[in-house]
Amino acid sequence: MKDYFTKKELMVILIVVLVIVTFISYKIIFYRFIQEPLKISQDLNMEDLTHEDLVSNLPNELDIDEGYEKEDEIIMVHISGQVHFPGIVQLQKGARVKDAVELAGGLKKEADLDKINLAKKLQDEDKIYIPKMGEEVDLPLEDYGNSSGSSGKININSCSKEELMSLPGIGEVTATRILEYRKSYKFKSIEDIMNVSGIGEKKFEAIKDLITVN
């Protein structure tokens, strides 16, 4: 042994061997006494979990379904007439006319409160019309505050300029012509609206399902 290695070299070799043996022993001890029991413990804990515990630890994928439910609780209605900010408003399902009025800026002084059912429940796509005092609107009293009656169509014999302008292709000029026409001639059928200058067959086709004379 003295012929091949010096005393210093033997010490180095011995230290290296000792380090290797120590490392291998550590790995064996760690796995047998620490890692393996930990894994068994984790498996046991998983078995103890209830269905509720597992569900609570899932990602918030169910939030998507909740979002759809919340979307179903929103309705959109169109309000016009004697309010400060006529237009489309978003409301919670089950809202009433008074809620839509508040979102539209409240009633104007000219609003006829005796012809408005503020307690009426609204549905999605409802059209609300608030009449002016002294304005003649051919609707049953219970239908005031719910646009143009149960059909949801605009009554061209009684609607306002704003309601007419909500129809496709009807601007302020054409709406004014319709109002002037009905002062002299009552619309007996929806086809009579084509007697108004600026409304031809093409424009009539676009609005015929949205208007009524009753």
mmCIF file with all atom_site columns, C-alpha atoms in Angstrom:
data_model
loop_
_atom_site.group_PDB
_atom_site.id
_atom_site.type_symbol
_atom_site.label_atom_id
_atom_site.label_alt_id
_atom_site.label_comp_id
_atom_site.label_asym_id
_atom_site.label_entity_id
_atom_site.label_seq_id
_atom_site.pdbx_PDB_ins_code
_atom_site.Cartn_x
_atom_site.Cartn_y
_atom_site.Cartn_z
_atom_site.occupancy
_atom_site.B_iso_or_equiv
_atom_site.pdbx_formal_charge
_atom_site.auth_seq_id
_atom_site.auth_comp_id
_atom_site.auth_asym_id
_atom_site.auth_atom_id
_atom_site.pdbx_PDB_model_num
ATOM 1   C CA . MET A 1 1   ? 0.000    0.000  0.000   1.00 0.00 ? 1   MET A CA 1
ATOM 2   C CA . LYS A 1 2   ? 2.912    2.284  0.717   1.00 0.00 ? 2   LYS A CA 1
ATOM 3   C CA . ASP A 1 3   ? 4.216    1.623  -2.783  1.00 0.00 ? 3   ASP A CA 1
ATOM 4   C CA . TYR A 1 4   ? 1.149    3.144  -4.462  1.00 0.00 ? 4   TYR A CA 1
ATOM 5   C CA . PHE A 1 5   ? -0.402   5.746  -2.116  1.00 0.00 ? 5   PHE A CA 1
ATOM 6   C CA . THR A 1 6   ? 1.017    8.253  0.264   1.00 0.00 ? 6   THR A CA 1
ATOM 7   C CA . LYS A 1 7   ? -0.478   8.742  3.695   1.00 0.00 ? 7   LYS A CA 1
ATOM 8   C CA . LYS A 1 8   ? -2.136   11.970 2.569   1.00 0.00 ? 8   LYS A CA 1
ATOM 9   C CA . GLU A 1 9   ? -3.713   10.298 -0.451  1.00 0.00 ? 9   GLU A CA 1
ATOM 10  C CA . LEU A 1 10  ? -5.081   7.494  1.713   1.00 0.00 ? 10  LEU A CA 1
ATOM 11  C CA . MET A 1 11  ? -6.727   10.036 4.005   1.00 0.00 ? 11  MET A CA 1
ATOM 12  C CA . VAL A 1 12  ? -8.418   11.748 1.057   1.00 0.00 ? 12  VAL A CA 1
ATOM 13  C CA . ILE A 1 13  ? -9.712   8.434  -0.273  1.00 0.00 ? 13  ILE A CA 1
ATOM 14  C CA . LEU A 1 14  ? -11.033  7.471  3.154   1.00 0.00 ? 14  LEU A CA 1
ATOM 15  C CA . ILE A 1 15  ? -12.858  10.784 3.545   1.00 0.00 ? 15  ILE A CA 1
ATOM 16  C CA . VAL A 1 16  ? -14.491  10.443 0.101   1.00 0.00 ? 16  VAL A CA 1
ATOM 17  C CA . VAL A 1 17  ? -15.663  6.907  0.872   1.00 0.00 ? 17  VAL A CA 1
ATOM 18  C CA . LEU A 1 18  ? -17.032  8.041  4.234   1.00 0.00 ? 18  LEU A CA 1
ATOM 19  C CA . VAL A 1 19  ? -18.986  10.892 2.615   1.00 0.00 ? 19  VAL A CA 1
ATOM 20  C CA . ILE A 1 20  ? -20.512  8.517  0.049   1.00 0.00 ? 20  ILE A CA 1
ATOM 21  C CA . VAL A 1 21  ? -21.535  5.994  2.699   1.00 0.00 ? 21  VAL A CA 1
ATOM 22  C CA . THR A 1 22  ? -23.047  8.742  4.860   1.00 0.00 ? 22  THR A CA 1
ATOM 23  C CA . PHE A 1 23  ? -25.068  10.132 1.941   1.00 0.00 ? 23  PHE A CA 1
ATOM 24  C CA . ILE A 1 24  ? -26.456  6.711  1.009   1.00 0.00 ? 24  ILE A CA 1
ATOM 25  C CA . SER A 1 25  ? -27.357  5.979  4.632   1.00 0.00 ? 25  SER A CA 1
ATOM 26  C CA . TYR A 1 26  ? -29.155  9.324  4.942   1.00 0.00 ? 26  TYR A CA 1
ATOM 27  C CA . LYS A 1 27  ? -31.241  8.651  1.841   1.00 0.00 ? 27  LYS A CA 1
ATOM 28  C CA . ILE A 1 28  ? -32.279  5.227  3.156   1.00 0.00 ? 28  ILE A CA 1
ATOM 29  C CA . ILE A 1 29  ? -33.158  6.528  6.616   1.00 0.00 ? 29  ILE A CA 1
ATOM 30  C CA . PHE A 1 30  ? -35.056  9.560  5.235   1.00 0.00 ? 30  PHE A CA 1
ATOM 31  C CA . TYR A 1 31  ? -37.216  7.459  2.957   1.00 0.00 ? 31  TYR A CA 1
ATOM 32  C CA . ARG A 1 32  ? -38.005  4.700  5.464   1.00 0.00 ? 32  ARG A CA 1
ATOM 33  C CA . PHE A 1 33  ? -38.680  6.796  8.545   1.00 0.00 ? 33  PHE A CA 1
ATOM 34  C CA . ILE A 1 34  ? -39.861  10.186 7.212   1.00 0.00 ? 34  ILE A CA 1
ATOM 35  C CA . GLN A 1 35  ? -41.026  10.173 3.605   1.00 0.00 ? 35  GLN A CA 1
ATOM 36  C CA . GLU A 1 36  ? -42.968  6.907  3.659   1.00 0.00 ? 36  GLU A CA 1
ATOM 37  C CA . PRO A 1 37  ? -44.928  7.634  6.901   1.00 0.00 ? 37  PRO A CA 1
ATOM 38  C CA . LEU A 1 38  ? -45.725  11.117 5.584   1.00 0.00 ? 38  LEU A CA 1
ATOM 39  C CA . LYS A 1 39  ? -47.204  9.662  2.400   1.00 0.00 ? 39  LYS A CA 1
ATOM 40  C CA . ILE A 1 40  ? -49.284  7.166  4.391   1.00 0.00 ? 40  ILE A CA 1
ATOM 41  C CA . SER A 1 41  ? -50.543  9.978  6.620   1.00 0.00 ? 41  SER A CA 1
ATOM 42  C CA . GLN A 1 42  ? -51.543  12.051 3.610   1.00 0.00 ? 42  GLN A CA 1
ATOM 43  C CA . ASP A 1 43  ? -53.428  9.099  2.130   1.00 0.00 ? 43  ASP A CA 1
ATOM 44  C CA . LEU A 1 44  ? -55.295  8.607  5.402   1.00 0.00 ? 44  LEU A CA 1
ATOM 45  C CA . ASN A 1 45  ? -56.198  12.294 5.536   1.00 0.00 ? 45  ASN A CA 1
ATOM 46  C CA . MET A 1 46  ? -57.626  12.132 2.018   1.00 0.00 ? 46  MET A CA 1
ATOM 47  C CA . GLU A 1 47  ? -59.874  9.242  3.084   1.00 0.00 ? 47  GLU A CA 1
ATOM 48  C CA . ASP A 1 48  ? -61.136  11.294 6.037   1.00 0.00 ? 48  ASP A CA 1
ATOM 49  C CA . LEU A 1 49  ? -62.211  14.205 3.816   1.00 0.00 ? 49  LEU A CA 1
ATOM 50  C CA . THR A 1 50  ? -65.948  14.616 3.290   1.00 0.00 ? 50  THR A CA 1
ATOM 51  C CA . HIS A 1 51  ? -67.566  15.424 -0.043  1.00 0.00 ? 51  HIS A CA 1
ATOM 52  C CA . GLU A 1 52  ? -68.048  18.999 1.135   1.00 0.00 ? 52  GLU A CA 1
ATOM 53  C CA . ASP A 1 53  ? -64.336  19.309 1.952   1.00 0.00 ? 53  ASP A CA 1
ATOM 54  C CA . LEU A 1 54  ? -63.345  18.112 -1.505  1.00 0.00 ? 54  LEU A CA 1
ATOM 55  C CA . VAL A 1 55  ? -65.774  20.442 -3.231  1.00 0.00 ? 55  VAL A CA 1
ATOM 56  C CA . SER A 1 56  ? -64.628  23.423 -1.163  1.00 0.00 ? 56  SER A CA 1
ATOM 57  C CA . ASN A 1 57  ? -61.047  22.858 -2.332  1.00 0.00 ? 57  ASN A CA 1
ATOM 58  C CA . LEU A 1 58  ? -61.952  22.816 -6.002  1.00 0.00 ? 58  LEU A CA 1
ATOM 59  C CA . PRO A 1 59  ? -61.127  25.853 -8.200  1.00 0.00 ? 59  PRO A CA 1
ATOM 60  C CA . ASN A 1 60  ? -63.865  28.441 -8.509  1.00 0.00 ? 60  ASN A CA 1
ATOM 61  C CA . GLU A 1 61  ? -65.192  26.945 -11.733 1.00 0.00 ? 61  GLU A CA 1
ATOM 62  C CA . LEU A 1 62  ? -68.711  27.011 -10.323 1.00 0.00 ? 62  LEU A CA 1
ATOM 63  C CA . ASP A 1 63  ? -68.545  30.801 -10.260 1.00 0.00 ? 63  ASP A CA 1
ATOM 64  C CA . ILE A 1 64  ? -69.364  30.646 -13.974 1.00 0.00 ? 64  ILE A CA 1
ATOM 65  C CA . ASP A 1 65  ? -72.729  29.041 -13.244 1.00 0.00 ? 65  ASP A CA 1
ATOM 66  C CA . GLU A 1 66  ? -73.383  31.634 -10.549 1.00 0.00 ? 66  GLU A CA 1
ATOM 67  C CA . GLY A 1 67  ? -72.641  34.316 -13.146 1.00 0.00 ? 67  GLY A CA 1
ATOM 68  C CA . TYR A 1 68  ? -75.306  32.889 -15.436 1.00 0.00 ? 68  TYR A CA 1
ATOM 69  C CA . GLU A 1 69  ? -77.782  32.864 -12.577 1.00 0.00 ? 69  GLU A CA 1
ATOM 70  C CA . LYS A 1 70  ? -76.991  36.496 -11.802 1.00 0.00 ? 70  LYS A CA 1
ATOM 71  C CA . GLU A 1 71  ? -77.403  37.399 -15.464 1.00 0.00 ? 71  GLU A CA 1
ATOM 72  C CA . ASP A 1 72  ? -80.868  35.796 -15.424 1.00 0.00 ? 72  ASP A CA 1
ATOM 73  C CA . GLU A 1 73  ? -81.805  38.110 -12.544 1.00 0.00 ? 73  GLU A CA 1
ATOM 74  C CA . ILE A 1 74  ? -81.199  41.239 -14.680 1.00 0.00 ? 74  ILE A CA 1
ATOM 75  C CA . ILE A 1 75  ? -83.939  42.681 -16.890 1.00 0.00 ? 75  ILE A CA 1
ATOM 76  C CA . MET A 1 76  ? -83.764  45.548 -19.377 1.00 0.00 ? 76  MET A CA 1
ATOM 77  C CA . VAL A 1 77  ? -86.669  47.893 -20.039 1.00 0.00 ? 77  VAL A CA 1
ATOM 78  C CA . HIS A 1 78  ? -87.167  50.966 -22.212 1.00 0.00 ? 78  HIS A CA 1
ATOM 79  C CA . ILE A 1 79  ? -88.663  54.007 -20.489 1.00 0.00 ? 79  ILE A CA 1
ATOM 80  C CA . SER A 1 80  ? -89.758  57.185 -22.259 1.00 0.00 ? 80  SER A CA 1
ATOM 81  C CA . GLY A 1 81  ? -92.122  60.110 -21.883 1.00 0.00 ? 81  GLY A CA 1
ATOM 82  C CA . GLN A 1 82  ? -92.066  62.445 -18.875 1.00 0.00 ? 82  GLN A CA 1
ATOM 83  C CA . VAL A 1 83  ? -88.801  61.330 -17.249 1.00 0.00 ? 83  VAL A CA 1
ATOM 84  C CA . HIS A 1 84  ? -85.527  63.241 -17.195 1.00 0.00 ? 84  HIS A CA 1
ATOM 85  C CA . PHE A 1 85  ? -83.365  60.582 -18.854 1.00 0.00 ? 85  PHE A CA 1
ATOM 86  C CA . PRO A 1 86  ? -85.450  58.367 -21.157 1.00 0.00 ? 86  PRO A CA 1
ATOM 87  C CA . GLY A 1 87  ? -83.816  55.269 -22.579 1.00 0.00 ? 87  GLY A CA 1
ATOM 88  C CA . ILE A 1 88  ? -82.796  51.722 -21.639 1.00 0.00 ? 88  ILE A CA 1
ATOM 89  C CA . VAL A 1 89  ? -82.359  50.891 -17.946 1.00 0.00 ? 89  VAL A CA 1
ATOM 90  C CA . GLN A 1 90  ? -81.144  47.714 -16.236 1.00 0.00 ? 90  GLN A CA 1
ATOM 91  C CA . LEU A 1 91  ? -83.079  46.434 -13.235 1.00 0.00 ? 91  LEU A CA 1
ATOM 92  C CA . GLN A 1 92  ? -83.199  43.436 -10.939 1.00 0.00 ? 92  GLN A CA 1
ATOM 93  C CA . LYS A 1 93  ? -85.839  40.837 -11.731 1.00 0.00 ? 93  LYS A CA 1
ATOM 94  C CA . GLY A 1 94  ? -89.007  41.700 -9.827  1.00 0.00 ? 94  GLY A CA 1
ATOM 95  C CA . ALA A 1 95  ? -88.449  45.458 -10.075 1.00 0.00 ? 95  ALA A CA 1
ATOM 96  C CA . ARG A 1 96  ? -91.418  47.791 -10.474 1.00 0.00 ? 96  ARG A CA 1
ATOM 97  C CA . VAL A 1 97  ? -92.198  50.849 -12.577 1.00 0.00 ? 97  VAL A CA 1
ATOM 98  C CA . LYS A 1 98  ? -91.118  53.184 -9.757  1.00 0.00 ? 98  LYS A CA 1
ATOM 99  C CA . ASP A 1 99  ? -87.625  51.613 -9.849  1.00 0.00 ? 99  ASP A CA 1
ATOM 100 C CA . ALA A 1 100 ? -87.310  52.278 -13.570 1.00 0.00 ? 100 ALA A CA 1
ATOM 101 C CA . VAL A 1 101 ? -88.519  55.854 -13.068 1.00 0.00 ? 101 VAL A CA 1
ATOM 102 C CA . GLU A 1 102 ? -85.829  56.465 -10.440 1.00 0.00 ? 102 GLU A CA 1
ATOM 103 C CA . LEU A 1 103 ? -83.079  55.158 -12.732 1.00 0.00 ? 103 LEU A CA 1
ATOM 104 C CA . ALA A 1 104 ? -84.392  57.407 -15.504 1.00 0.00 ? 104 ALA A CA 1
ATOM 105 C CA . GLY A 1 105 ? -83.836  60.481 -13.339 1.00 0.00 ? 105 GLY A CA 1
ATOM 106 C CA . GLY A 1 106 ? -87.308  60.725 -11.849 1.00 0.00 ? 106 GLY A CA 1
ATOM 107 C CA . LEU A 1 107 ? -90.568  62.159 -13.134 1.00 0.00 ? 107 LEU A CA 1
ATOM 108 C CA . LYS A 1 108 ? -90.878  65.569 -14.734 1.00 0.00 ? 108 LYS A CA 1
ATOM 109 C CA . LYS A 1 109 ? -93.366  68.083 -13.323 1.00 0.00 ? 109 LYS A CA 1
ATOM 110 C CA . GLU A 1 110 ? -95.628  67.495 -16.320 1.00 0.00 ? 110 GLU A CA 1
ATOM 111 C CA . ALA A 1 111 ? -95.984  63.753 -15.625 1.00 0.00 ? 111 ALA A CA 1
ATOM 112 C CA . ASP A 1 112 ? -99.556  62.617 -15.026 1.00 0.00 ? 112 ASP A CA 1
ATOM 113 C CA . LEU A 1 113 ? -99.256  60.644 -11.774 1.00 0.00 ? 113 LEU A CA 1
ATOM 114 C CA . ASP A 1 114 ? -102.918 59.590 -11.896 1.00 0.00 ? 114 ASP A CA 1
ATOM 115 C CA . LYS A 1 115 ? -102.238 57.556 -15.020 1.00 0.00 ? 115 LYS A CA 1
ATOM 116 C CA . ILE A 1 116 ? -99.111  55.745 -13.834 1.00 0.00 ? 116 ILE A CA 1
ATOM 117 C CA . ASN A 1 117 ? -99.125  52.449 -11.998 1.00 0.00 ? 117 ASN A CA 1
ATOM 118 C CA . LEU A 1 118 ? -95.821  52.807 -10.143 1.00 0.00 ? 118 LEU A CA 1
ATOM 119 C CA . ALA A 1 119 ? -96.378  49.493 -8.343  1.00 0.00 ? 119 ALA A CA 1
ATOM 120 C CA . LYS A 1 120 ? -96.610  47.430 -11.528 1.00 0.00 ? 120 LYS A CA 1
ATOM 121 C CA . LYS A 1 121 ? -94.010  44.666 -11.791 1.00 0.00 ? 121 LYS A CA 1
ATOM 122 C CA . LEU A 1 122 ? -91.802  44.754 -14.857 1.00 0.00 ? 122 LEU A CA 1
ATOM 123 C CA . GLN A 1 123 ? -90.573  42.047 -17.191 1.00 0.00 ? 123 GLN A CA 1
ATOM 124 C CA . ASP A 1 124 ? -87.586  41.907 -19.508 1.00 0.00 ? 124 ASP A CA 1
ATOM 125 C CA . GLU A 1 125 ? -88.088  43.930 -22.740 1.00 0.00 ? 125 GLU A CA 1
ATOM 126 C CA . ASP A 1 126 ? -91.002  45.958 -21.310 1.00 0.00 ? 126 ASP A CA 1
ATOM 127 C CA . LYS A 1 127 ? -91.598  49.424 -22.762 1.00 0.00 ? 127 LYS A CA 1
ATOM 128 C CA . ILE A 1 128 ? -92.715  52.071 -20.246 1.00 0.00 ? 128 ILE A CA 1
ATOM 129 C CA . TYR A 1 129 ? -94.352  55.311 -21.326 1.00 0.00 ? 129 TYR A CA 1
ATOM 130 C CA . ILE A 1 130 ? -95.004  58.127 -18.834 1.00 0.00 ? 130 ILE A CA 1
ATOM 131 C CA . PRO A 1 131 ? -97.749  60.434 -20.199 1.00 0.00 ? 131 PRO A CA 1
ATOM 132 C CA . LYS A 1 132 ? -97.966  64.189 -19.781 1.00 0.00 ? 132 LYS A CA 1
ATOM 133 C CA . MET A 1 133 ? -100.828 65.851 -17.887 1.00 0.00 ? 133 MET A CA 1
ATOM 134 C CA . GLY A 1 134 ? -103.717 66.451 -20.258 1.00 0.00 ? 134 GLY A CA 1
ATOM 135 C CA . GLU A 1 135 ? -102.310 64.022 -22.820 1.00 0.00 ? 135 GLU A CA 1
ATOM 136 C CA . GLU A 1 136 ? -104.860 61.622 -24.242 1.00 0.00 ? 136 GLU A CA 1
ATOM 137 C CA . VAL A 1 137 ? -103.507 58.117 -24.507 1.00 0.00 ? 137 VAL A CA 1
ATOM 138 C CA . ASP A 1 138 ? -105.826 55.353 -25.620 1.00 0.00 ? 138 ASP A CA 1
ATOM 139 C CA . LEU A 1 139 ? -104.721 52.792 -23.057 1.00 0.00 ? 139 LEU A CA 1
ATOM 140 C CA . PRO A 1 140 ? -106.590 51.186 -20.164 1.00 0.00 ? 140 PRO A CA 1
ATOM 141 C CA . LEU A 1 141 ? -105.618 52.752 -16.858 1.00 0.00 ? 141 LEU A CA 1
ATOM 142 C CA . GLU A 1 142 ? -103.820 49.582 -15.700 1.00 0.00 ? 142 GLU A CA 1
ATOM 143 C CA . ASP A 1 143 ? -101.583 49.684 -18.768 1.00 0.00 ? 143 ASP A CA 1
ATOM 144 C CA . TYR A 1 144 ? -100.153 53.141 -18.116 1.00 0.00 ? 144 TYR A CA 1
ATOM 145 C CA . GLY A 1 145 ? -96.577  52.889 -17.036 1.00 0.00 ? 145 GLY A CA 1
ATOM 146 C CA . ASN A 1 146 ? -96.164  49.755 -19.110 1.00 0.00 ? 146 ASN A CA 1
ATOM 147 C CA . SER A 1 147 ? -95.510  51.318 -22.491 1.00 0.00 ? 147 SER A CA 1
ATOM 148 C CA . SER A 1 148 ? -97.990  50.356 -25.127 1.00 0.00 ? 148 SER A CA 1
ATOM 149 C CA . GLY A 1 149 ? -100.167 47.775 -23.489 1.00 0.00 ? 149 GLY A CA 1
ATOM 150 C CA . SER A 1 150 ? -99.653  44.059 -22.993 1.00 0.00 ? 150 SER A CA 1
ATOM 151 C CA . SER A 1 151 ? -98.583  43.519 -26.606 1.00 0.00 ? 151 SER A CA 1
ATOM 152 C CA . GLY A 1 152 ? -95.508  45.686 -26.119 1.00 0.00 ? 152 GLY A CA 1
ATOM 153 C CA . LYS A 1 153 ? -96.258  47.446 -29.421 1.00 0.00 ? 153 LYS A CA 1
ATOM 154 C CA . ILE A 1 154 ? -96.301  51.205 -29.888 1.00 0.00 ? 154 ILE A CA 1
ATOM 155 C CA . ASN A 1 155 ? -99.755  52.692 -30.399 1.00 0.00 ? 155 ASN A CA 1
ATOM 156 C CA . ILE A 1 156 ? -99.264  55.145 -33.262 1.00 0.00 ? 156 ILE A CA 1
ATOM 157 C CA . ASN A 1 157 ? -102.554 56.859 -32.359 1.00 0.00 ? 157 ASN A CA 1
ATOM 158 C CA . SER A 1 158 ? -101.374 57.868 -28.895 1.00 0.00 ? 158 SER A CA 1
ATOM 159 C CA . CYS A 1 159 ? -97.602  57.494 -28.518 1.00 0.00 ? 159 CYS A CA 1
ATOM 160 C CA . SER A 1 160 ? -95.099  60.289 -28.028 1.00 0.00 ? 160 SER A CA 1
ATOM 161 C CA . LYS A 1 161 ? -92.467  61.536 -30.434 1.00 0.00 ? 161 LYS A CA 1
ATOM 162 C CA . GLU A 1 162 ? -89.790  59.766 -28.382 1.00 0.00 ? 162 GLU A CA 1
ATOM 163 C CA . GLU A 1 163 ? -91.586  56.444 -28.756 1.00 0.00 ? 163 GLU A CA 1
ATOM 164 C CA . LEU A 1 164 ? -91.901  56.903 -32.495 1.00 0.00 ? 164 LEU A CA 1
ATOM 165 C CA . MET A 1 165 ? -88.207  57.704 -32.734 1.00 0.00 ? 165 MET A CA 1
ATOM 166 C CA . SER A 1 166 ? -87.410  54.419 -31.008 1.00 0.00 ? 166 SER A CA 1
ATOM 167 C CA . LEU A 1 167 ? -88.730  52.598 -34.085 1.00 0.00 ? 167 LEU A CA 1
ATOM 168 C CA . PRO A 1 168 ? -86.163  51.536 -36.708 1.00 0.00 ? 168 PRO A CA 1
ATOM 169 C CA . GLY A 1 169 ? -85.752  54.101 -39.474 1.00 0.00 ? 169 GLY A CA 1
ATOM 170 C CA . ILE A 1 170 ? -87.938  56.731 -37.778 1.00 0.00 ? 170 ILE A CA 1
ATOM 171 C CA . GLY A 1 171 ? -86.076  59.953 -37.065 1.00 0.00 ? 171 GLY A CA 1
ATOM 172 C CA . GLU A 1 172 ? -87.267  63.228 -35.567 1.00 0.00 ? 172 GLU A CA 1
ATOM 173 C CA . VAL A 1 173 ? -88.565  64.611 -38.869 1.00 0.00 ? 173 VAL A CA 1
ATOM 174 C CA . THR A 1 174 ? -90.619  61.515 -39.698 1.00 0.00 ? 174 THR A CA 1
ATOM 175 C CA . ALA A 1 175 ? -91.907  61.261 -36.122 1.00 0.00 ? 175 ALA A CA 1
ATOM 176 C CA . THR A 1 176 ? -93.119  64.877 -36.327 1.00 0.00 ? 176 THR A CA 1
ATOM 177 C CA . ARG A 1 177 ? -94.906  64.118 -39.608 1.00 0.00 ? 177 ARG A CA 1
ATOM 178 C CA . ILE A 1 178 ? -96.686  61.158 -37.991 1.00 0.00 ? 178 ILE A CA 1
ATOM 179 C CA . LEU A 1 179 ? -97.874  63.345 -35.106 1.00 0.00 ? 179 LEU A CA 1
ATOM 180 C CA . GLU A 1 180 ? -99.104  66.024 -37.511 1.00 0.00 ? 180 GLU A CA 1
ATOM 181 C CA . TYR A 1 181 ? -100.906 63.436 -39.639 1.00 0.00 ? 181 TYR A CA 1
ATOM 182 C CA . ARG A 1 182 ? -102.803 61.919 -36.723 1.00 0.00 ? 182 ARG A CA 1
ATOM 183 C CA . LYS A 1 183 ? -104.045 65.363 -35.607 1.00 0.00 ? 183 LYS A CA 1
ATOM 184 C CA . SER A 1 184 ? -106.205 65.354 -38.734 1.00 0.00 ? 184 SER A CA 1
ATOM 185 C CA . TYR A 1 185 ? -106.585 61.658 -39.456 1.00 0.00 ? 185 TYR A CA 1
ATOM 186 C CA . LYS A 1 186 ? -106.752 58.833 -36.944 1.00 0.00 ? 186 LYS A CA 1
ATOM 187 C CA . PHE A 1 187 ? -104.862 55.730 -37.990 1.00 0.00 ? 187 PHE A CA 1
ATOM 188 C CA . LYS A 1 188 ? -107.496 53.047 -38.609 1.00 0.00 ? 188 LYS A CA 1
ATOM 189 C CA . SER A 1 189 ? -104.940 50.395 -39.506 1.00 0.00 ? 189 SER A CA 1
ATOM 190 C CA . ILE A 1 190 ? -101.171 50.169 -39.265 1.00 0.00 ? 190 ILE A CA 1
ATOM 191 C CA . GLU A 1 191 ? -100.994 50.352 -43.056 1.00 0.00 ? 191 GLU A CA 1
ATOM 192 C CA . ASP A 1 192 ? -102.306 53.924 -42.858 1.00 0.00 ? 192 ASP A CA 1
ATOM 193 C CA . ILE A 1 193 ? -98.896  55.028 -41.600 1.00 0.00 ? 193 ILE A CA 1
ATOM 194 C CA . MET A 1 194 ? -97.673  54.724 -45.187 1.00 0.00 ? 194 MET A CA 1
ATOM 195 C CA . ASN A 1 195 ? -99.820  57.779 -45.932 1.00 0.00 ? 195 ASN A CA 1
ATOM 196 C CA . VAL A 1 196 ? -97.222  59.786 -44.017 1.00 0.00 ? 196 VAL A CA 1
ATOM 197 C CA . SER A 1 197 ? -94.538  61.320 -46.200 1.00 0.00 ? 197 SER A CA 1
ATOM 198 C CA . GLY A 1 198 ? -91.247  59.458 -45.854 1.00 0.00 ? 198 GLY A CA 1
ATOM 199 C CA . ILE A 1 199 ? -92.717  56.062 -44.983 1.00 0.00 ? 199 ILE A CA 1
ATOM 200 C CA . GLY A 1 200 ? -92.774  53.642 -47.881 1.00 0.00 ? 200 GLY A CA 1
ATOM 201 C CA . GLU A 1 201 ? -93.250  49.889 -48.101 1.00 0.00 ? 201 GLU A CA 1
ATOM 202 C CA . LYS A 1 202 ? -89.651  49.120 -47.139 1.00 0.00 ? 202 LYS A CA 1
ATOM 203 C CA . LYS A 1 203 ? -89.781  51.205 -43.958 1.00 0.00 ? 203 LYS A CA 1
ATOM 204 C CA . PHE A 1 204 ? -93.253  49.866 -43.156 1.00 0.00 ? 204 PHE A CA 1
ATOM 205 C CA . GLU A 1 205 ? -91.959  46.281 -43.349 1.00 0.00 ? 205 GLU A CA 1
ATOM 206 C CA . ALA A 1 206 ? -89.336  47.177 -40.749 1.00 0.00 ? 206 ALA A CA 1
ATOM 207 C CA . ILE A 1 207 ? -91.842  48.584 -38.228 1.00 0.00 ? 207 ILE A CA 1
ATOM 208 C CA . LYS A 1 208 ? -95.139  46.788 -38.890 1.00 0.00 ? 208 LYS A CA 1
ATOM 209 C CA . ASP A 1 209 ? -94.570  44.200 -36.157 1.00 0.00 ? 209 ASP A CA 1
ATOM 210 C CA . LEU A 1 210 ? -93.738  46.927 -33.631 1.00 0.00 ? 210 LEU A CA 1
ATOM 211 C CA . ILE A 1 211 ? -96.791  49.166 -34.000 1.00 0.00 ? 211 ILE A CA 1
ATOM 212 C CA . THR A 1 212 ? -100.515 48.987 -33.354 1.00 0.00 ? 212 THR A CA 1
ATOM 213 C CA . VAL A 1 213 ? -103.547 51.257 -33.647 1.00 0.00 ? 213 VAL A CA 1
ATOM 214 C CA . ASN A 1 214 ? -105.378 49.861 -30.594 1.00 0.00 ? 214 ASN A CA 1
#
